[in-house]
Coordinates of C-alpha atoms in Angstrom, one line a residue:
X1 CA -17.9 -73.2 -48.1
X2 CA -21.2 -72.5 -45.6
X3 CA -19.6 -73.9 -42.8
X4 CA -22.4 -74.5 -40.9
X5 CA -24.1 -76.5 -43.7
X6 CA -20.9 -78.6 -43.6
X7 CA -21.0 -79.2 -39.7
X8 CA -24.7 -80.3 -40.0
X9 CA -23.7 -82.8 -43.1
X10 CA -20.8 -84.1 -41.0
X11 CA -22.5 -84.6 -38.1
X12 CA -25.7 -86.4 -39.8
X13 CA -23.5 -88.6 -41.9
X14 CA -21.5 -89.8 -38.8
X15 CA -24.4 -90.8 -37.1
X16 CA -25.9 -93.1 -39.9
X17 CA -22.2 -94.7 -40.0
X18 CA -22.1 -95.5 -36.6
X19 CA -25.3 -96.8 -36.7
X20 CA -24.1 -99.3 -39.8
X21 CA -21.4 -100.1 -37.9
X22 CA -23.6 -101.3 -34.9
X23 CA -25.7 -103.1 -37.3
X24 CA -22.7 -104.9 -38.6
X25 CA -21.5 -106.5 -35.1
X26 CA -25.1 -107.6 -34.6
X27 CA -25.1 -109.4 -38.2
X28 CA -21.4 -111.2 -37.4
X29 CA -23.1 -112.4 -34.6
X30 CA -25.8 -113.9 -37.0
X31 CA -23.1 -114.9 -39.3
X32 CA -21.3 -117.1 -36.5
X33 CA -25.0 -118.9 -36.3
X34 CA -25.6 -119.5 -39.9
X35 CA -21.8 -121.3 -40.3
X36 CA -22.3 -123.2 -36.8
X37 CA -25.4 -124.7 -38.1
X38 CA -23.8 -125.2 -41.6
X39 CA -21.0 -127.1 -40.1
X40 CA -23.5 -129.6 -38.1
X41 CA -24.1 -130.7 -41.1
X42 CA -20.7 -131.8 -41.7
X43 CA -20.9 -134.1 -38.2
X44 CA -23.7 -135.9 -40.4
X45 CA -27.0 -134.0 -38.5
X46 CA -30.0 -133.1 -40.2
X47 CA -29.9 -129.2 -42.0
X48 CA -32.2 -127.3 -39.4
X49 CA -32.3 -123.5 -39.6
X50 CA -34.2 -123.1 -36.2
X51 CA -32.2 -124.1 -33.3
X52 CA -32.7 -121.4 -30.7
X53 CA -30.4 -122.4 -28.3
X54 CA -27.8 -122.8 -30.8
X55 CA -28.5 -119.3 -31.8
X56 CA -28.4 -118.2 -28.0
X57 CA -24.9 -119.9 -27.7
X58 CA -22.9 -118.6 -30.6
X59 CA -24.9 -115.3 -30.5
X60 CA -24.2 -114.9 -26.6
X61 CA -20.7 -116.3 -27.5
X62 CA -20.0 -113.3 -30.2
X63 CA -21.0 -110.8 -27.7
X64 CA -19.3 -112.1 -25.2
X65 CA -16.4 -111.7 -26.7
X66 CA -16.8 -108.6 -28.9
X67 CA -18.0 -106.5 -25.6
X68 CA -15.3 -108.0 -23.5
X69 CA -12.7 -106.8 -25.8
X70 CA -14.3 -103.7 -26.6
X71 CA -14.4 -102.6 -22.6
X72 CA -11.0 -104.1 -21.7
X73 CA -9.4 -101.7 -24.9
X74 CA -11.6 -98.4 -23.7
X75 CA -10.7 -98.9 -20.1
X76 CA -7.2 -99.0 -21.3
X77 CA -8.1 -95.8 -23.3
X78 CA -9.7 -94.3 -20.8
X79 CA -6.5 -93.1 -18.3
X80 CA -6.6 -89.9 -19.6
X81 CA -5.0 -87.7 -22.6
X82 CA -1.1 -87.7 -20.9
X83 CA -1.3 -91.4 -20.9
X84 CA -1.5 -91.5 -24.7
X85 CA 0.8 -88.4 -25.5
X86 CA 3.5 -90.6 -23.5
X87 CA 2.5 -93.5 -25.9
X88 CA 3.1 -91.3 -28.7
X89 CA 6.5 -90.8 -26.9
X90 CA 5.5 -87.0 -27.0
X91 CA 7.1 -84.5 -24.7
X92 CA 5.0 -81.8 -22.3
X93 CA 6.2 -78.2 -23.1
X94 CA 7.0 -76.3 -19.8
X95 CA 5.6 -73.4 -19.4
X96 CA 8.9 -71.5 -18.6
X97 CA 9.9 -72.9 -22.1
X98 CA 12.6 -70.1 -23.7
X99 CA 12.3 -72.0 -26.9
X100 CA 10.5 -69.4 -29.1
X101 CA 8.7 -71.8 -31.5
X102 CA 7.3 -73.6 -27.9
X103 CA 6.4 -70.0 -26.9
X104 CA 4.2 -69.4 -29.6
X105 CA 2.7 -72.5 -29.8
X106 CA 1.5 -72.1 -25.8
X107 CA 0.1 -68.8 -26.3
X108 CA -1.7 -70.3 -29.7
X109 CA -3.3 -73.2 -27.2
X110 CA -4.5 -70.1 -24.8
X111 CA -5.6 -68.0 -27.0
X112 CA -7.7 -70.9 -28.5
X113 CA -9.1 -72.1 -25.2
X114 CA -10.1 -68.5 -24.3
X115 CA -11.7 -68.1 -27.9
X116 CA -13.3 -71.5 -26.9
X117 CA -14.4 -71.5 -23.2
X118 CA -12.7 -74.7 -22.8
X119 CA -10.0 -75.7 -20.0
X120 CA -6.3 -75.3 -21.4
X121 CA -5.4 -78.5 -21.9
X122 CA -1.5 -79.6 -21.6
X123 CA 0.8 -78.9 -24.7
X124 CA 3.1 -82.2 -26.2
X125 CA 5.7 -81.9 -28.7
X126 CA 6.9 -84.8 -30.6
X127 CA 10.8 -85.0 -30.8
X128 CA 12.3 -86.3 -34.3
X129 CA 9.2 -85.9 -36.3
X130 CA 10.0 -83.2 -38.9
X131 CA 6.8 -84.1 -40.6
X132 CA 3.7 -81.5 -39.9
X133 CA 1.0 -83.4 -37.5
X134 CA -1.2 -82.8 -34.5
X135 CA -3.5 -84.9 -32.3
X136 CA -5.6 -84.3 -29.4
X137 CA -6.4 -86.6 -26.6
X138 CA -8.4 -87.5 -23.6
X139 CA -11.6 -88.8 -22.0
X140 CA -13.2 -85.3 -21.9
X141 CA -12.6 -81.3 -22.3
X142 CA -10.8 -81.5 -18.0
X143 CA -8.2 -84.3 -19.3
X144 CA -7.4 -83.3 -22.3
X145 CA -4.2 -82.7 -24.5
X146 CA -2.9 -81.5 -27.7
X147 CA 0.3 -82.4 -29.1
X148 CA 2.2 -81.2 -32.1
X149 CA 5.5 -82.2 -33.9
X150 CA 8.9 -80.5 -34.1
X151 CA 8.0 -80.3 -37.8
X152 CA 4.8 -78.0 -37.3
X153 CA 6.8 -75.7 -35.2
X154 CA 9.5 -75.4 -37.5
X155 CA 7.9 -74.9 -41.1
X156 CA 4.2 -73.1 -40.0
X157 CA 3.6 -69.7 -39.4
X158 CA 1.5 -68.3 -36.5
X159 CA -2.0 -68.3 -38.9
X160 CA -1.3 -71.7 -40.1
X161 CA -0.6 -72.8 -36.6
X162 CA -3.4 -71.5 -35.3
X163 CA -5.4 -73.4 -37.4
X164 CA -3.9 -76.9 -36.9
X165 CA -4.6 -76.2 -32.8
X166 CA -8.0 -74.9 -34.2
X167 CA -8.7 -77.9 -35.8
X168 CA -7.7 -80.0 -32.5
X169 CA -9.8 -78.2 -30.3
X170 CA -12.5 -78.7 -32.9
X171 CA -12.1 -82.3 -32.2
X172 CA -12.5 -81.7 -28.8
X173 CA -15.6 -79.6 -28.5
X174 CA -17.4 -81.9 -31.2
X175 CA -16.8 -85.0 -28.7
X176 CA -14.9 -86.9 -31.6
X177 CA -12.2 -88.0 -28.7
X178 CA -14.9 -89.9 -26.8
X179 CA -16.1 -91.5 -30.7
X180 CA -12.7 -92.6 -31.2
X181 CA -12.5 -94.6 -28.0
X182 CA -15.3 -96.0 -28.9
X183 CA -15.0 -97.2 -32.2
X184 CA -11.4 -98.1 -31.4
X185 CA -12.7 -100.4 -28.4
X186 CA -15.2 -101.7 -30.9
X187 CA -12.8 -103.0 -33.5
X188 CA -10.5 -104.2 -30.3
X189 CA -13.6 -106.2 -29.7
X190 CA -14.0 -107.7 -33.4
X191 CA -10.2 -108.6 -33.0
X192 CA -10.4 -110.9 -30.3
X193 CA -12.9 -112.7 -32.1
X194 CA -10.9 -113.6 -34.7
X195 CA -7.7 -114.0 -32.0
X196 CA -10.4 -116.6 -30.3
X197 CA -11.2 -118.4 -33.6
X198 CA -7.0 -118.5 -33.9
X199 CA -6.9 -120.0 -30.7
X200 CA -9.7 -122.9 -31.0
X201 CA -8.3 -123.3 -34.7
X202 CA -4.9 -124.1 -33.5
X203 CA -6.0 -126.1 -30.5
X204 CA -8.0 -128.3 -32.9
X205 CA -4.7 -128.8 -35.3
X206 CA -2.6 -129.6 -32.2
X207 CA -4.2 -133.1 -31.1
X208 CA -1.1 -135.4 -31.9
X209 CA -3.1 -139.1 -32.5
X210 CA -5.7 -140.3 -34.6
X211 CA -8.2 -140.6 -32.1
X212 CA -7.4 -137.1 -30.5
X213 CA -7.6 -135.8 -34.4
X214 CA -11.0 -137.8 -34.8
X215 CA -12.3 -135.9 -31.6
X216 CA -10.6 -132.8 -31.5
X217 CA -11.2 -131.6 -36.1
X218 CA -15.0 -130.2 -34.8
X219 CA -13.3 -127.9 -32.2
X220 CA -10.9 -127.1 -35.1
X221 CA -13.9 -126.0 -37.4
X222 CA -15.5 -123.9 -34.9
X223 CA -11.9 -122.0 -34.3
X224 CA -12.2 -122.0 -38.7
X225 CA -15.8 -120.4 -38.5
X226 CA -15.1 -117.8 -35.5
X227 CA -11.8 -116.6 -37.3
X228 CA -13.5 -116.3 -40.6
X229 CA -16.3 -114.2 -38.7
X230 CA -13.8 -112.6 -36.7
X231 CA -11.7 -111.3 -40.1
X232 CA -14.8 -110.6 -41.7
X233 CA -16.0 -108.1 -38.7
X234 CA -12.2 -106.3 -39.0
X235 CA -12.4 -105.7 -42.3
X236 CA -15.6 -103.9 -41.9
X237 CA -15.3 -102.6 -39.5
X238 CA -12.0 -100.8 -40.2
X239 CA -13.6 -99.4 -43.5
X240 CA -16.5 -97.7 -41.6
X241 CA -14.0 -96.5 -38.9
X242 CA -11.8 -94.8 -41.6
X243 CA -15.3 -93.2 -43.2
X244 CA -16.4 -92.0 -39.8
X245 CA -13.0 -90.3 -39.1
X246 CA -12.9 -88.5 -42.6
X247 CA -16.6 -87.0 -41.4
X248 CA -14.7 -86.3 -38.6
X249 CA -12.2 -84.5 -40.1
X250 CA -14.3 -82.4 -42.4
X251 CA -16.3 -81.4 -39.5
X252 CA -13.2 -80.4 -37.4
X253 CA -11.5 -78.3 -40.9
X254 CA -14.9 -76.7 -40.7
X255 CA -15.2 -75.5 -37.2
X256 CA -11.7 -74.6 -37.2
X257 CA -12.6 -71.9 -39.8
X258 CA -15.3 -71.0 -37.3
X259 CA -12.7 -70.5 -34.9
X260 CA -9.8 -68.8 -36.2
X261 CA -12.6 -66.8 -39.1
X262 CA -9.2 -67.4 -41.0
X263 CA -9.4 -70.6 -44.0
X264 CA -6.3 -69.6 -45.8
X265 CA -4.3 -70.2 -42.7
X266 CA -5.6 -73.8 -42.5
X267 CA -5.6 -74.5 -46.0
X268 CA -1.9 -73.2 -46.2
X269 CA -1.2 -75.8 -43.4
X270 CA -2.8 -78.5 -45.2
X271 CA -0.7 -77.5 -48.5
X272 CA 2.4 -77.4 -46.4
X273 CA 1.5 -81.3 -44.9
X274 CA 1.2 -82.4 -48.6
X275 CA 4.1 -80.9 -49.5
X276 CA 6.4 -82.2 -46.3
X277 CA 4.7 -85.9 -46.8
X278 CA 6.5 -86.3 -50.2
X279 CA 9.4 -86.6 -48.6
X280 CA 10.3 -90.2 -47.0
X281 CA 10.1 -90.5 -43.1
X282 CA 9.5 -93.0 -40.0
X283 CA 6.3 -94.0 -38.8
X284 CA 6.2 -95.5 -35.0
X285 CA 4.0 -98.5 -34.5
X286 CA 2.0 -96.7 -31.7
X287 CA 1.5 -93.5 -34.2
X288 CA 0.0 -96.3 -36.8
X289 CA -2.0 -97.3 -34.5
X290 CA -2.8 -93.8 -33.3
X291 CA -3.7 -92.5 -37.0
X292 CA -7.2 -91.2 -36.2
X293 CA -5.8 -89.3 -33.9
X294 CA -3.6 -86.9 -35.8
X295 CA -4.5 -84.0 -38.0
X296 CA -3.3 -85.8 -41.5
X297 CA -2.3 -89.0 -42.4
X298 CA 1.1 -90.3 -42.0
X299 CA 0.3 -92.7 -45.4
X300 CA 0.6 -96.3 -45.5
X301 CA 0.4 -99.1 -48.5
X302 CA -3.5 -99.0 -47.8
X303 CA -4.4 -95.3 -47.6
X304 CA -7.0 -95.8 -50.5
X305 CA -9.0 -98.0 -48.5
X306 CA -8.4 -97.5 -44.8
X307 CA -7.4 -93.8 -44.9
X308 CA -8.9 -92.2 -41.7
X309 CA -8.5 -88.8 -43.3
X310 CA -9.9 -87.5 -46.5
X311 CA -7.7 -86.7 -49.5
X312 CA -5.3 -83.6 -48.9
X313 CA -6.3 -81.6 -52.0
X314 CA -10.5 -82.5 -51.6
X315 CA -10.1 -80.4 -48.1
X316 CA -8.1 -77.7 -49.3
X317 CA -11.0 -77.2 -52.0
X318 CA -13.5 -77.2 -50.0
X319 CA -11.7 -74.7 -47.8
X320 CA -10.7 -72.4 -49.8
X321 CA -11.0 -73.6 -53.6
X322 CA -8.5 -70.4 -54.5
X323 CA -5.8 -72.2 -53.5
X324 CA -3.9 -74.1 -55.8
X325 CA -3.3 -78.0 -54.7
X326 CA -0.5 -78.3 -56.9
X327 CA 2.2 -79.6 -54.1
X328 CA 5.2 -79.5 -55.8
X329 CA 4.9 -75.4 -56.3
X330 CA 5.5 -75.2 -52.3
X331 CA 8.2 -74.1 -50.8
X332 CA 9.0 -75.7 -47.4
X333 CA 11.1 -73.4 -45.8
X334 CA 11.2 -73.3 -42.1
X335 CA 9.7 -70.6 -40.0
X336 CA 12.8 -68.0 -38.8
X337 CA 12.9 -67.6 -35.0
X338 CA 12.8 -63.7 -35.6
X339 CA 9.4 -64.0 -37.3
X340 CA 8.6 -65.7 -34.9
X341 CA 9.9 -63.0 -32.0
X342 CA 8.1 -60.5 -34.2
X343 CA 5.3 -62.2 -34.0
X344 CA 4.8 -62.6 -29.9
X345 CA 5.8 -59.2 -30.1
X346 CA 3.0 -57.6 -31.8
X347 CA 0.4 -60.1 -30.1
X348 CA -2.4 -57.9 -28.1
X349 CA -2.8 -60.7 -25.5
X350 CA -0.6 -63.8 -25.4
X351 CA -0.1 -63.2 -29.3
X352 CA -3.9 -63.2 -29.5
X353 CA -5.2 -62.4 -33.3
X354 CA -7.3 -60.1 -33.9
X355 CA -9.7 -62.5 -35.6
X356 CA -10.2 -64.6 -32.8
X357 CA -13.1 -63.7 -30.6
X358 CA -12.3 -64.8 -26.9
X359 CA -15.6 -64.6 -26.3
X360 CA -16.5 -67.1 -29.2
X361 CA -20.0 -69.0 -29.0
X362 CA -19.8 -72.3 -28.8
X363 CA -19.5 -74.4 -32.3
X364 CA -23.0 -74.9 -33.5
X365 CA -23.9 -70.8 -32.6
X366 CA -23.6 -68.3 -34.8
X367 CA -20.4 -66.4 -35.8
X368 CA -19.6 -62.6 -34.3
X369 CA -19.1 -60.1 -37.0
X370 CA -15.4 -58.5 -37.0
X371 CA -16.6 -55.4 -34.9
X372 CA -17.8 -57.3 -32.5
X373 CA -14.7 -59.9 -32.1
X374 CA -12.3 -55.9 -32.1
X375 CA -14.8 -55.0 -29.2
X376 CA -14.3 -58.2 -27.4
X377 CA -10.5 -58.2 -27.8
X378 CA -11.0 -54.2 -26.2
X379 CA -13.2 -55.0 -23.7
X380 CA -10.7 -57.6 -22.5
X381 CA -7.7 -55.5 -21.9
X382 CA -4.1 -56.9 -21.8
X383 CA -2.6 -58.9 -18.6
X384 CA 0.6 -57.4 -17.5
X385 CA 3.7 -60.1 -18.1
X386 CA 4.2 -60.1 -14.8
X387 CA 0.8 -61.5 -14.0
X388 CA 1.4 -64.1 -17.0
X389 CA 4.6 -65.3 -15.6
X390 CA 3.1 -65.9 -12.3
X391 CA -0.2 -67.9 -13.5
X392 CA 1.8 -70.6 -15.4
X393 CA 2.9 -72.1 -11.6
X394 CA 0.7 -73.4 -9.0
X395 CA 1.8 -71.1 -5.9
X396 CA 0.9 -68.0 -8.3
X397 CA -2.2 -69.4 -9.4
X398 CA -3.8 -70.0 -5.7
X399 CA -2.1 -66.5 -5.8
X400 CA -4.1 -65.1 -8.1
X401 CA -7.4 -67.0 -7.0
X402 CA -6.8 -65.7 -3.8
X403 CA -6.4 -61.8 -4.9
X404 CA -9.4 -62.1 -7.0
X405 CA -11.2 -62.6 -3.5
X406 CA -9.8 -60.4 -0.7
X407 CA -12.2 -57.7 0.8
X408 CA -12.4 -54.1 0.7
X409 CA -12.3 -53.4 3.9
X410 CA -9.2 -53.6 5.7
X411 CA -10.3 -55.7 9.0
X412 CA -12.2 -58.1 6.7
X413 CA -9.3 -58.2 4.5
X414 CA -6.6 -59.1 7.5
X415 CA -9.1 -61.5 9.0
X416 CA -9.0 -63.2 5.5
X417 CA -4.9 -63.1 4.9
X418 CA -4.6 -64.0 7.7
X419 CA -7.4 -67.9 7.8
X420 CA -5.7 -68.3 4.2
X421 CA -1.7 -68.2 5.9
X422 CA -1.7 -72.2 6.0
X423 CA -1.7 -72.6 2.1
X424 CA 1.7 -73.4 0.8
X425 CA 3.3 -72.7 4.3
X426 CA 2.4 -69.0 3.5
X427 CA 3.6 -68.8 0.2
X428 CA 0.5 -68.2 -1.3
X429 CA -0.3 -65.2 1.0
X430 CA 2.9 -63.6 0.1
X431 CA 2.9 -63.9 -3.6
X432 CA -1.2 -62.3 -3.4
X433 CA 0.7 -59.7 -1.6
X434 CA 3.3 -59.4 -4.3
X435 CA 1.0 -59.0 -7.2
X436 CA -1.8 -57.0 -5.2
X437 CA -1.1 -54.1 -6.9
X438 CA -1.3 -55.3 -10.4
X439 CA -4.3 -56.8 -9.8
X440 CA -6.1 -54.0 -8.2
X441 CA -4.8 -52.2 -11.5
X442 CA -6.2 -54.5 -13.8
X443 CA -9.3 -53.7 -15.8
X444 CA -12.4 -55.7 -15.1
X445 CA -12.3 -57.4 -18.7
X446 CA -9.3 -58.8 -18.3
X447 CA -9.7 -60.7 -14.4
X448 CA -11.8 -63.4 -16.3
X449 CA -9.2 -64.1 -18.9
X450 CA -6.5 -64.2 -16.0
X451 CA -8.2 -66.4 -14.1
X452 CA -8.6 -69.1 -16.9
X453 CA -4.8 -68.6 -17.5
X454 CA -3.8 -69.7 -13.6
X455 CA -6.5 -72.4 -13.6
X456 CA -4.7 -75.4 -15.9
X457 CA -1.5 -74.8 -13.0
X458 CA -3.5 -75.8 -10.3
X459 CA -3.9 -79.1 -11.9
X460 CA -0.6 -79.9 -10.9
X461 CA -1.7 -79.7 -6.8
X462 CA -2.1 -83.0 -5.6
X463 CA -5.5 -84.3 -4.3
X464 CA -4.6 -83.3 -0.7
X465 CA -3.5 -79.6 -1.6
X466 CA -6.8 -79.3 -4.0
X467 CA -8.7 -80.7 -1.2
X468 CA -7.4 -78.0 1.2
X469 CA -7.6 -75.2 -1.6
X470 CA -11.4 -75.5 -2.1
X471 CA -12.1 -75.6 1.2
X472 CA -10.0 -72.2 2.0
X473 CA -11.3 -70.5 -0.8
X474 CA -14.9 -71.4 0.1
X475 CA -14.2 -70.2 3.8
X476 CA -12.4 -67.0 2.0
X477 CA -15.2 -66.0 -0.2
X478 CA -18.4 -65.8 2.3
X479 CA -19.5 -62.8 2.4
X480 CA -16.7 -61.6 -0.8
X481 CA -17.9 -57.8 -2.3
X482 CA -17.6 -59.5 -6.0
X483 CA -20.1 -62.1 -5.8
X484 CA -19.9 -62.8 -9.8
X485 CA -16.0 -63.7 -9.8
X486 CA -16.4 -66.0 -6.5
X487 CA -19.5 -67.6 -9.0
X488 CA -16.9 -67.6 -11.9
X489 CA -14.0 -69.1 -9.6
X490 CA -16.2 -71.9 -8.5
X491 CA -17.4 -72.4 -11.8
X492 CA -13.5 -72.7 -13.4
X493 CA -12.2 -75.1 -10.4
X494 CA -15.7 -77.4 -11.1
X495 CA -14.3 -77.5 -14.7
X496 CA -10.9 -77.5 -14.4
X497 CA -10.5 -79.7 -11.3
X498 CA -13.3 -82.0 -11.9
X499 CA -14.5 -81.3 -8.5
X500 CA -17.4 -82.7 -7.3
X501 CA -20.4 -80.8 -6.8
X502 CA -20.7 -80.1 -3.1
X503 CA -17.1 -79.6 -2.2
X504 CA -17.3 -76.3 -3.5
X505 CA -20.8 -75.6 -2.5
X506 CA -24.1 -77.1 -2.6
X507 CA -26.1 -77.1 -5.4
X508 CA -28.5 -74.6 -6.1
X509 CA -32.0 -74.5 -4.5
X510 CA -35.0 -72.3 -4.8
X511 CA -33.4 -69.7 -2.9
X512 CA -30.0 -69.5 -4.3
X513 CA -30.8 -69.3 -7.7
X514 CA -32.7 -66.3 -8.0
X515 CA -29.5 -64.8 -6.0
X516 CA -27.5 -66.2 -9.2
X517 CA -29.7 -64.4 -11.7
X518 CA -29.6 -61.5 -9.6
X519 CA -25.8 -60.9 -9.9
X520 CA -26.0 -62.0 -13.3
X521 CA -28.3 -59.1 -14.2
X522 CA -26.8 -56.5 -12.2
X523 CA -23.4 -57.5 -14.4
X524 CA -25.4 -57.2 -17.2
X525 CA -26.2 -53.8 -16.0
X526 CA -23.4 -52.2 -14.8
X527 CA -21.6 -53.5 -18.4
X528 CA -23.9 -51.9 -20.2
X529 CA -24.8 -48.3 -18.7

């Protein structure tokens, strides 16, 4: 499979469907005007094809409606990827979780957002699901979140899990969360046309005397044409919605190879789902009306038609056409907890594989050869546990942040413990002082890797302790030895905390810049002599 050639396919065909689908809310709107001037014949006026304000007024009217829906449904979609993992009725995985299958499946998510360069997004399981699924979620890369069930922990091993996450971060880093929001606002739109026509229809059929009748059946027809249009629009609309999701798909099955440089591990996954699906199960309303969402299908009475992902066995085969799609040969069972141990175990870095290159281009780049993802994984060293523990809570991470920034010299250094003692009552200052040591220890690769690990736990500050943390650490760093990490540190809390530009600095100028490139170089530099 040339993966790249498969992305570029993907991408080109989902661009001429949403396009079609465009097209084919501007045509119901030209419908609704060909069956209102149809109709006027039926109130005994003349046939006349060329009535401009009645082509304003039903035209105007079908937009009306169709954008009004649209933007009520993607405002409702738009509070963020917890709001629909709680929808889902999905669970957020602590990150002092002792379960082991939880464990693995965090450090899977890191490893794949430090492969990535993206923020780590918040981890969901789904309770009572024994089926194997996953979905991601969110408005953009900052609110993101990726969810799995109980049944992909229990019956997937570490490569095929890493593929499934793979394949949801894929979604996220191709923008296909932000296309689903809006297609799904776009079909919410085409339904309340036909829930209008259902209205004026039944409004029409409710007049109780003759006369009323007499007056009201023309209101009645226009609720007949609207709904017609209005059913006509969902049925479209819903077929090019399930082809632009299995695009979707292939695109995120191919930059999930990309990813992981591992296609048996997501092919095996995919064998395993067909397998598992055989077997009856419940479906929730909201995860029917989720489906684009999740990794595979949950199947329903109209897959053939409306299936928003393509057949199992087609994207196995294209893959990795080795593997044979004969389901019932599977076995399905469950992942023991000791592989599992063994397998956090013998992880280099937060059970990091060896295939994964943390410092992975983005999707549409090229992909590193192995020696350079072995170097990359070298270069980066290993974080002590200790260090791990304490990044996963918000006190450690200012912690860390905090570390990463303290002076040399000792009189500069006081003078800064000292200005950052109101953070946390002082609890920040003595946990950097706790973990000095280790980090003075730790090897220049790996402070960059640390600091995207404490960055996701400052999310959980509130706006007033964020507020107060950017401002301390931007008092903190003036004048810091390490001007690259205080750029890098700005650069994560922009990303991660959606911060706006000046409130951690203002943006660059003809004089600042050059300093950027400067440091930039001299990294460049000292790295490489």
């Amino acid at each position: 499979m040339n993966f790249f050639k498969a992305q570029d396919e993907a991408r080109g065909r989902t661009a001429k469907l949403v396009s079609i689908l465009i097209l084919a809310v501007l045509s119901l709107a030209g419908s609704l005007y060909v069956l209102a001037v149809i109709g006027e014949t039926k109130l005994g006026l003349p046939l006349d094809w060329w009535q401009p304000r009645m082509f304003l007024a039903t035209s105007g009217l079908a937009l009306a409606v169709i954008l009004g829906g649209s933007l009520l449904k993607i405002v409702e979609l738009s509070k963020g990827g917890s709001a629909v993992a709680a929808s889902l009725g999905a669970r957020l995985v602590s990150p002092y979780t002792t379960d082991t299958r939880e464990r693995r499946y965090l450090n899977v998510v890191q490893e794949m957002s430090l492969a990535s360069g993206m923020p780590v997004p918040d981890c969901y399981v789904m309770d009572g699901d024994d089926t194997i699924n996953a979905f991601a979620a969110g408005n953009d890369p900052k609110d993101a979140v990726v969810g799995v069930t109980v049944g992909a922990l229990k019956n997937l091993n570490r490569d095929e899990l890493q593929g499934v996450i793979a394949h949801e971060f894929s979604h996220i880093a191709n923008g296909d969360m932000r296309l689903n929001i809006k297609i799904i606002g776009m079909i919410a739109g085409l339904t309340a046309l036909a829930g209008l026509g259902y209205i004026l229809l039944r409004l029409g059929l409710s007049s109780r005397s003759s006369n009323e009748k007499k007056s009201a059946w023309p209101l009645a027809l226009a609720g007949l044409v609207v709904l017609i249009v209005g059913w006509m629009g969902m049925f479209f609309a819903r077929i090019i919605q399930s082809s632009v999701s299995r695009q979707r798909e292939y695109l995120a099955d191919a930059s999930a190879v990309q990813f992981t440089r591992n296609p048996k591990g997501l092919a095996s996954a995919l064998v395993k789902v067909g397998q598992l699906a055989r077997r009856p199960h419940e479906v929730s309303v909201a995860q029917l009306e989720a489906q684009h969402l999740f990794f595979s299908s949950s199947g329903s009475f109209l897959d053939s038609l409306f299936a928003t992902h393509p057949p199992l066995a087609d994207r196995i085969q294209r893959i990795d056409p080795s593997i044979s799609i004969d389901l019932s040969q599977l076995s399905s069972a469950e992942c023991s907890d000791e592989a599992d141990e063994a397998e956090l175990a013998d992880s280099p870095l937060l059970g990091f594989n060896s295939r994964t290159n943390s410092f992975a281009p983005s999707l549409p780049e090229r992909i590193p050869s192995d020696l350079e993802i072995q170097e990359a994984v070298r270069f980066k060293g290993k974080i002590p546990s200790e260090l791990r523990a304490v990044s996963q809570e918000p006190i450690g991470a200012m912690a860390i942040v905090l570390g990463l920034i303290l002076r040399q010299d000792p009189v500069l250094r006081t003078a800064q413990i000292e200005s950052a003692r109101s953070l946390a009552a002082g609890e920040v200052v003595k946990q950097a002082l706790t973990i000095e040591p280790l980090l003075t220890a730790l090897p220049a690769g790996s402070r960059v890797p640390l600091l995207d690990l404490a960055m996701p736990a400052l999310r959980q500050l509130s706006a007033t302790q964020v507020s107060a943390f950017r401002a301390a650490i931007k008092e903190l760093s003036v004048g810091t030895e390490d001007g690259m990490m205080v750029m890098l540190i700005h650069a994560s809390m922009r990303r991660y905390l959606s911060v706006a530009p000046d409130a951690l600095g203002s943006q660059p100028d003809a004089i600042t810049v050059p300093n950027h490139f400067a440091r930039v170089l001299s990294a460049v530099v000292i790295t490489s002599s």
